[in-house]
XYZ file of C-alpha atoms in Angstrom:
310
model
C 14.551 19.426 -3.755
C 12.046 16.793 -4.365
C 11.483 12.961 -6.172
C 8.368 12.724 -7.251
C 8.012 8.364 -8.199
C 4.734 8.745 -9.867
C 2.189 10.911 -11.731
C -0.104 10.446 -14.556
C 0.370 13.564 -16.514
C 1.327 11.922 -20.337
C -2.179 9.981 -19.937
C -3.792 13.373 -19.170
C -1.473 15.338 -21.938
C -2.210 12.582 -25.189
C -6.209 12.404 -24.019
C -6.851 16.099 -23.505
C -4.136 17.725 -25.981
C -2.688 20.158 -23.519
C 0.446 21.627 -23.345
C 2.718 20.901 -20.779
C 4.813 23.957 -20.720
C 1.445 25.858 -19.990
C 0.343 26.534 -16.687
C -3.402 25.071 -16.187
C -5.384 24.414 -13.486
C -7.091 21.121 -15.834
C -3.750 18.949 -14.081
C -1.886 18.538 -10.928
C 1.643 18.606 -13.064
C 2.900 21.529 -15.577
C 6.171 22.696 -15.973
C 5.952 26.155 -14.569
C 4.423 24.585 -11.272
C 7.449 21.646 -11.322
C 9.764 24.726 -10.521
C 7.687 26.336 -8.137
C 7.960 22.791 -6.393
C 11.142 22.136 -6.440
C 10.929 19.300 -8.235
C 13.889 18.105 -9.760
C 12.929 14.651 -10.552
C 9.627 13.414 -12.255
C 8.761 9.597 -12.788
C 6.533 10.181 -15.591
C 3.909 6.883 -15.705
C 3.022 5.057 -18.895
C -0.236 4.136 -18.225
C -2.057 2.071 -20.182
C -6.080 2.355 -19.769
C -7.764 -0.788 -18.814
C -9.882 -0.049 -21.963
C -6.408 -0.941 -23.960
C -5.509 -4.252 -22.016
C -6.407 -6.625 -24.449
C -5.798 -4.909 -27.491
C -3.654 -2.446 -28.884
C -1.991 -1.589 -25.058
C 1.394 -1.350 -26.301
C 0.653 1.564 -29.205
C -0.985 3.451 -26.394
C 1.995 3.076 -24.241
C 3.875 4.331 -27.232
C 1.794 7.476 -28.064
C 3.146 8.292 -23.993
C 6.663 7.494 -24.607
C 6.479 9.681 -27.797
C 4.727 11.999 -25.656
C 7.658 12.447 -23.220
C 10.199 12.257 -25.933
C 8.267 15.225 -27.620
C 8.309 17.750 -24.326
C 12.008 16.865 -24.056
C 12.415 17.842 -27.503
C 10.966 21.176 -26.575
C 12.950 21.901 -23.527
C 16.489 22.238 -23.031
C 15.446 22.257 -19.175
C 14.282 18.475 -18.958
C 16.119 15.258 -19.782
C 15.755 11.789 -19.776
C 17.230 9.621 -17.028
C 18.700 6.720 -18.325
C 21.528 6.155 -16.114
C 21.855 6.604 -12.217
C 24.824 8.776 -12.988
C 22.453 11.382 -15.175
C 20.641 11.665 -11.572
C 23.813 14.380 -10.449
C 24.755 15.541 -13.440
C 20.958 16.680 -14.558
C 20.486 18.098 -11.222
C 24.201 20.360 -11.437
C 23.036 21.621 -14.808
C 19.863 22.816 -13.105
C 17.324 20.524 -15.572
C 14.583 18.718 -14.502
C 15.122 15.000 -14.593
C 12.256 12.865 -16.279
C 12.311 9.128 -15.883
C 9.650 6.906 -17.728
C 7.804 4.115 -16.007
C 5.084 2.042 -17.682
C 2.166 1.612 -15.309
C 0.756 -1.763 -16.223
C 2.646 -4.679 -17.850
C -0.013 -5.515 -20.514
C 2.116 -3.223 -22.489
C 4.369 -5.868 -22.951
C 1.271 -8.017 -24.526
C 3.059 -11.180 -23.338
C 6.319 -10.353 -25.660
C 9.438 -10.220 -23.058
C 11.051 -8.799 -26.354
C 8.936 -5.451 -25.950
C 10.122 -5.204 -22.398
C 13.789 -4.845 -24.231
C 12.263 -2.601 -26.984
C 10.846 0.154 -24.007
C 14.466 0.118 -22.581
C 15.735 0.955 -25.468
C 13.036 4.017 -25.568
C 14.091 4.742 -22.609
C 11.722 3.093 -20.170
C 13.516 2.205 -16.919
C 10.728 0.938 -14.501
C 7.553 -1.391 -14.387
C 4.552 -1.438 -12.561
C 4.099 -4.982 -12.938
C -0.187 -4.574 -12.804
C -2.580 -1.893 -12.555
C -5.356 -3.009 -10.319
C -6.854 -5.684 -12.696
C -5.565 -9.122 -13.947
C -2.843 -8.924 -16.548
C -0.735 -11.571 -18.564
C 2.451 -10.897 -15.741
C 0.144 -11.464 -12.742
C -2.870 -10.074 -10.936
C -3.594 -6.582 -9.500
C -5.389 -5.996 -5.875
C -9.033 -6.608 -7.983
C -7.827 -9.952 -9.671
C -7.643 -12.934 -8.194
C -6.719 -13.036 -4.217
C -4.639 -16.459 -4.228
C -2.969 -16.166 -7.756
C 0.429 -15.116 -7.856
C 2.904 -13.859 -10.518
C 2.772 -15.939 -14.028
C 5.388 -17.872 -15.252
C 5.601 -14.797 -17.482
C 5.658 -12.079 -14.961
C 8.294 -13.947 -12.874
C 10.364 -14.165 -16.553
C 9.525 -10.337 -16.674
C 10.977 -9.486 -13.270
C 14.140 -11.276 -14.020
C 14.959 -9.724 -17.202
C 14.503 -6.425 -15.362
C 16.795 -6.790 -13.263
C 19.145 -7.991 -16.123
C 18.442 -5.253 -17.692
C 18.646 -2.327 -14.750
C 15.115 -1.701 -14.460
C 13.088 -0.586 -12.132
C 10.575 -3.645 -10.118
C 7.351 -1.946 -8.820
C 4.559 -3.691 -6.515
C 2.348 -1.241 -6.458
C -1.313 -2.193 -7.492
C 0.128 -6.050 -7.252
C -2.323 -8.895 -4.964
C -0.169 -9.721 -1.840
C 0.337 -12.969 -3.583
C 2.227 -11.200 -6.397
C 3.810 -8.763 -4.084
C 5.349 -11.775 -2.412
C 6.681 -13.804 -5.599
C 8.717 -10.358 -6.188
C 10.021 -10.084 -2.907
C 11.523 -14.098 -3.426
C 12.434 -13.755 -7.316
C 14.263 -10.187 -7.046
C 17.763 -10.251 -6.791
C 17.521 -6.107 -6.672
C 15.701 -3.653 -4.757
C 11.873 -3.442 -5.288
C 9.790 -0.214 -5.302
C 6.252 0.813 -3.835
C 6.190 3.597 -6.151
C 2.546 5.129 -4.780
C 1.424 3.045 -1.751
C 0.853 3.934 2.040
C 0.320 1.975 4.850
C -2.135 -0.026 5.658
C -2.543 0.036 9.432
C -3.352 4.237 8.807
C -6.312 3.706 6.441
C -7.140 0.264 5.167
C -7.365 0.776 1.609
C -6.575 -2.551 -0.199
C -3.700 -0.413 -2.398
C -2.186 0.336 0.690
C 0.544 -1.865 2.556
C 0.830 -4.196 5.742
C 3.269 -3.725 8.161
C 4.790 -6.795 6.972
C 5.467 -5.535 3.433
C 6.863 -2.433 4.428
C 9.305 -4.036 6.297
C 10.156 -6.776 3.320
C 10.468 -3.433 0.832
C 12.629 -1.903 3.628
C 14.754 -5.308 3.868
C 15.348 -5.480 0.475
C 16.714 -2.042 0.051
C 13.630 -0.294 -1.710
C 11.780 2.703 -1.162
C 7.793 3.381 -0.767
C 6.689 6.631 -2.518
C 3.862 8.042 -0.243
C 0.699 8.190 -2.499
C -1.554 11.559 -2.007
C -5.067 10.181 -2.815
C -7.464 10.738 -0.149
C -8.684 7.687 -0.119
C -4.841 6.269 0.516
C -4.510 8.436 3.600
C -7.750 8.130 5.455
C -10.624 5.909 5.368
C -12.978 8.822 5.853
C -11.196 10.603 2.506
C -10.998 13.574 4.379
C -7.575 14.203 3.968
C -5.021 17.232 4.591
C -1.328 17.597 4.762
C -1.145 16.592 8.180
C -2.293 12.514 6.760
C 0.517 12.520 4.713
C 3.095 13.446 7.421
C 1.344 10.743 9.588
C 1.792 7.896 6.531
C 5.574 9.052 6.915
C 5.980 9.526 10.308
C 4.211 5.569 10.417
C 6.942 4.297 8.271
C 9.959 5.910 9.537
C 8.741 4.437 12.985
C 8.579 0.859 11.497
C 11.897 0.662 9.360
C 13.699 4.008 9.360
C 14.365 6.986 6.965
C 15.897 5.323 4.361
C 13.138 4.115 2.566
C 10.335 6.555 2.478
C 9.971 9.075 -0.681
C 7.093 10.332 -2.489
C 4.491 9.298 -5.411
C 2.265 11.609 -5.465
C 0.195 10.263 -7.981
C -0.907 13.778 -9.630
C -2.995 13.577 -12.465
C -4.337 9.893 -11.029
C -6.554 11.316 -8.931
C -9.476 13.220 -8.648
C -8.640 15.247 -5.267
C -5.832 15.886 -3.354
C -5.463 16.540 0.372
C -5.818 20.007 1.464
C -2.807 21.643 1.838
C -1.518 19.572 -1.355
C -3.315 20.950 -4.322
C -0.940 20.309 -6.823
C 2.859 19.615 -7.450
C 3.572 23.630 -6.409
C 2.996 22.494 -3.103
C 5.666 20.121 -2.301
C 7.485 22.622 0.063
C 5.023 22.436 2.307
C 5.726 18.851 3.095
C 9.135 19.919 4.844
C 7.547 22.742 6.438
C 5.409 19.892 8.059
C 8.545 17.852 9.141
C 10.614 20.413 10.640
C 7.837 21.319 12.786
C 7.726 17.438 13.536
C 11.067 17.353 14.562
C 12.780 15.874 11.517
C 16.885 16.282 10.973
C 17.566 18.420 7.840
C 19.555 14.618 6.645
C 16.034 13.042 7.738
C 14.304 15.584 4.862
C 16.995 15.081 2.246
C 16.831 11.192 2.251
C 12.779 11.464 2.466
C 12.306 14.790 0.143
C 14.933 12.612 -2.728
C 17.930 11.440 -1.680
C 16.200 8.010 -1.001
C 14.817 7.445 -4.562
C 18.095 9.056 -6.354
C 20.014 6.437 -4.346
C 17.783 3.565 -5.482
C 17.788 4.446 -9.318
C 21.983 4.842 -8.962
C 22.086 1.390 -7.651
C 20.100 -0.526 -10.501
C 20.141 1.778 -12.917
């Protein structure tokens, strides 16, 4: 069985008009290939285009809300987590899990009373930034020495309030740092790697692995190429290494996966698209990994996370 933090499959669904249910090699993520995988739980991202951050970002995160609430509508087999005691219950009842995260808090367009509005929809974690400069703080391509706004540290709080979900992926190290202080609950990487395997500035330092680690969160190993080795030449085998790195430096308890299908243009060989998953443990028994050491990597680390704050 498999977490999955991260993909960007309702951005690909509203702009192309596919159909979910249908199996297609145009995306990473369909539902077919989500059982082949073993994938029991999704994190479904809200992503709002940078084209939409100063103007009409939260009716595009909407049209991917409604998006999600439309597949679910469909299926009897998927349902929405909004609880951390859905987590067991959806997995019993052999469903798929589906929990929404909005990927870029100028969705909130500076209102904290939209953050409570997407709760109520059923959104249950932020990405504080994409990559650029929003009203909460600044991404990795903003500004280096600016930190969280008075309104993303107001943001973070309510969150946790609230029993959402605080992610630093795509944050400045500046940002990353004010969440680490402000947080009174677990923070997330939800698609980051580290940073002393490839030096991609998404990626994180030893030192912010270990603060995730410290604070009880999880890092959801991102399969872009470009996240895994500087030369983009990436297989299977990268991935293992980017968890192998991190189990060395703070243990198995806070490694998972964000796999970050339908965000990216290639994948590693070996890890084509979300049917693949499997072959992940293949790659860790033969690395000498416990079958507990696979269960808290593969999901029980994530599924423990969203019980404690959801």
């Amino acid at each position: 069985m498999f977490v999955d933090f991260h993909c960007d499959t309702l951005y690909r669904l509203v702009d192309k008009g596919t159909d979910f249910f249908e199996r297609t090699e145009e995306r990473h993520v369909d539902f077919p290939r989500m059982k082949e995988g073993k994938v029991h739980l999704q994190v479904f991202a809200v992503f709002v285009d940078p084209k939409f951050m100063r103007k009409n970002a939260a009716t595009m995160a909407l049209k991917l809300i409604d998006k999600m609430h439309e597949i679910i509508d469909k299926s009897s087999e998927i349902e929405l987590v909004l609880r951390g005691e859905d987590i067991d219950r959806i997995k019993s009842e052999g469903k798929i899990g589906a929990l929404l995260s909005i990927e870029g808090g100028e969705a909130l367009e500076g209102e904290i009373a939209l953050l409570r509005i997407f709760y109520k929809l059923g959104v249950r974690a932020i990405t504080l930034t994409w990559s650029l400069r929003n009203d909460l703080g600044d991404g990795v391509d903003g500004v280096p020495d600016a930190g969280l706004t008075s309104f993303g540290k107001q943001v973070v709080k309510e969150m946790n309030r609230l029993g959402m979900i605080v992610d630093v992926s795509h944050l400045n190290e500046k940002g990353f740092w004010d969440v680490i202080e402000i947080s009174e609950k677990p923070v997330i990487a939800s698609h980051s790697n580290a940073k002393a395997l490839c030096s991609h500035r998404r990626n994180l330092t030893d030192e912010q692995i270990k603060a995730i680690a410290q604070k009880g969160g999880v890092i959801g190993i991102n399969f872009a190429p470009q996240f895994l080795r500087d030369d983009k030449r990436a297989t299977i085998e990268d991935v293992l290494n980017h968890i192998d790195y991190m189990v060395d430096l703070v243990g198995e308890d806070y490694v998972g996966f964000g796999s970050d299908f339908d965000g990216i243009s290639s994948t590693p060989e070996g890890l084509e698209d979300i049917s693949k998953f499997p072959k992940i443990v293949e790659g860790l028994i033969k690395r000498g990994y416990t079958q507990e050491q696979i269960d808290k990597i593969t999901h029980k680390n994530f599924e423990n996370l969203i019980k404690k704050i959801l």
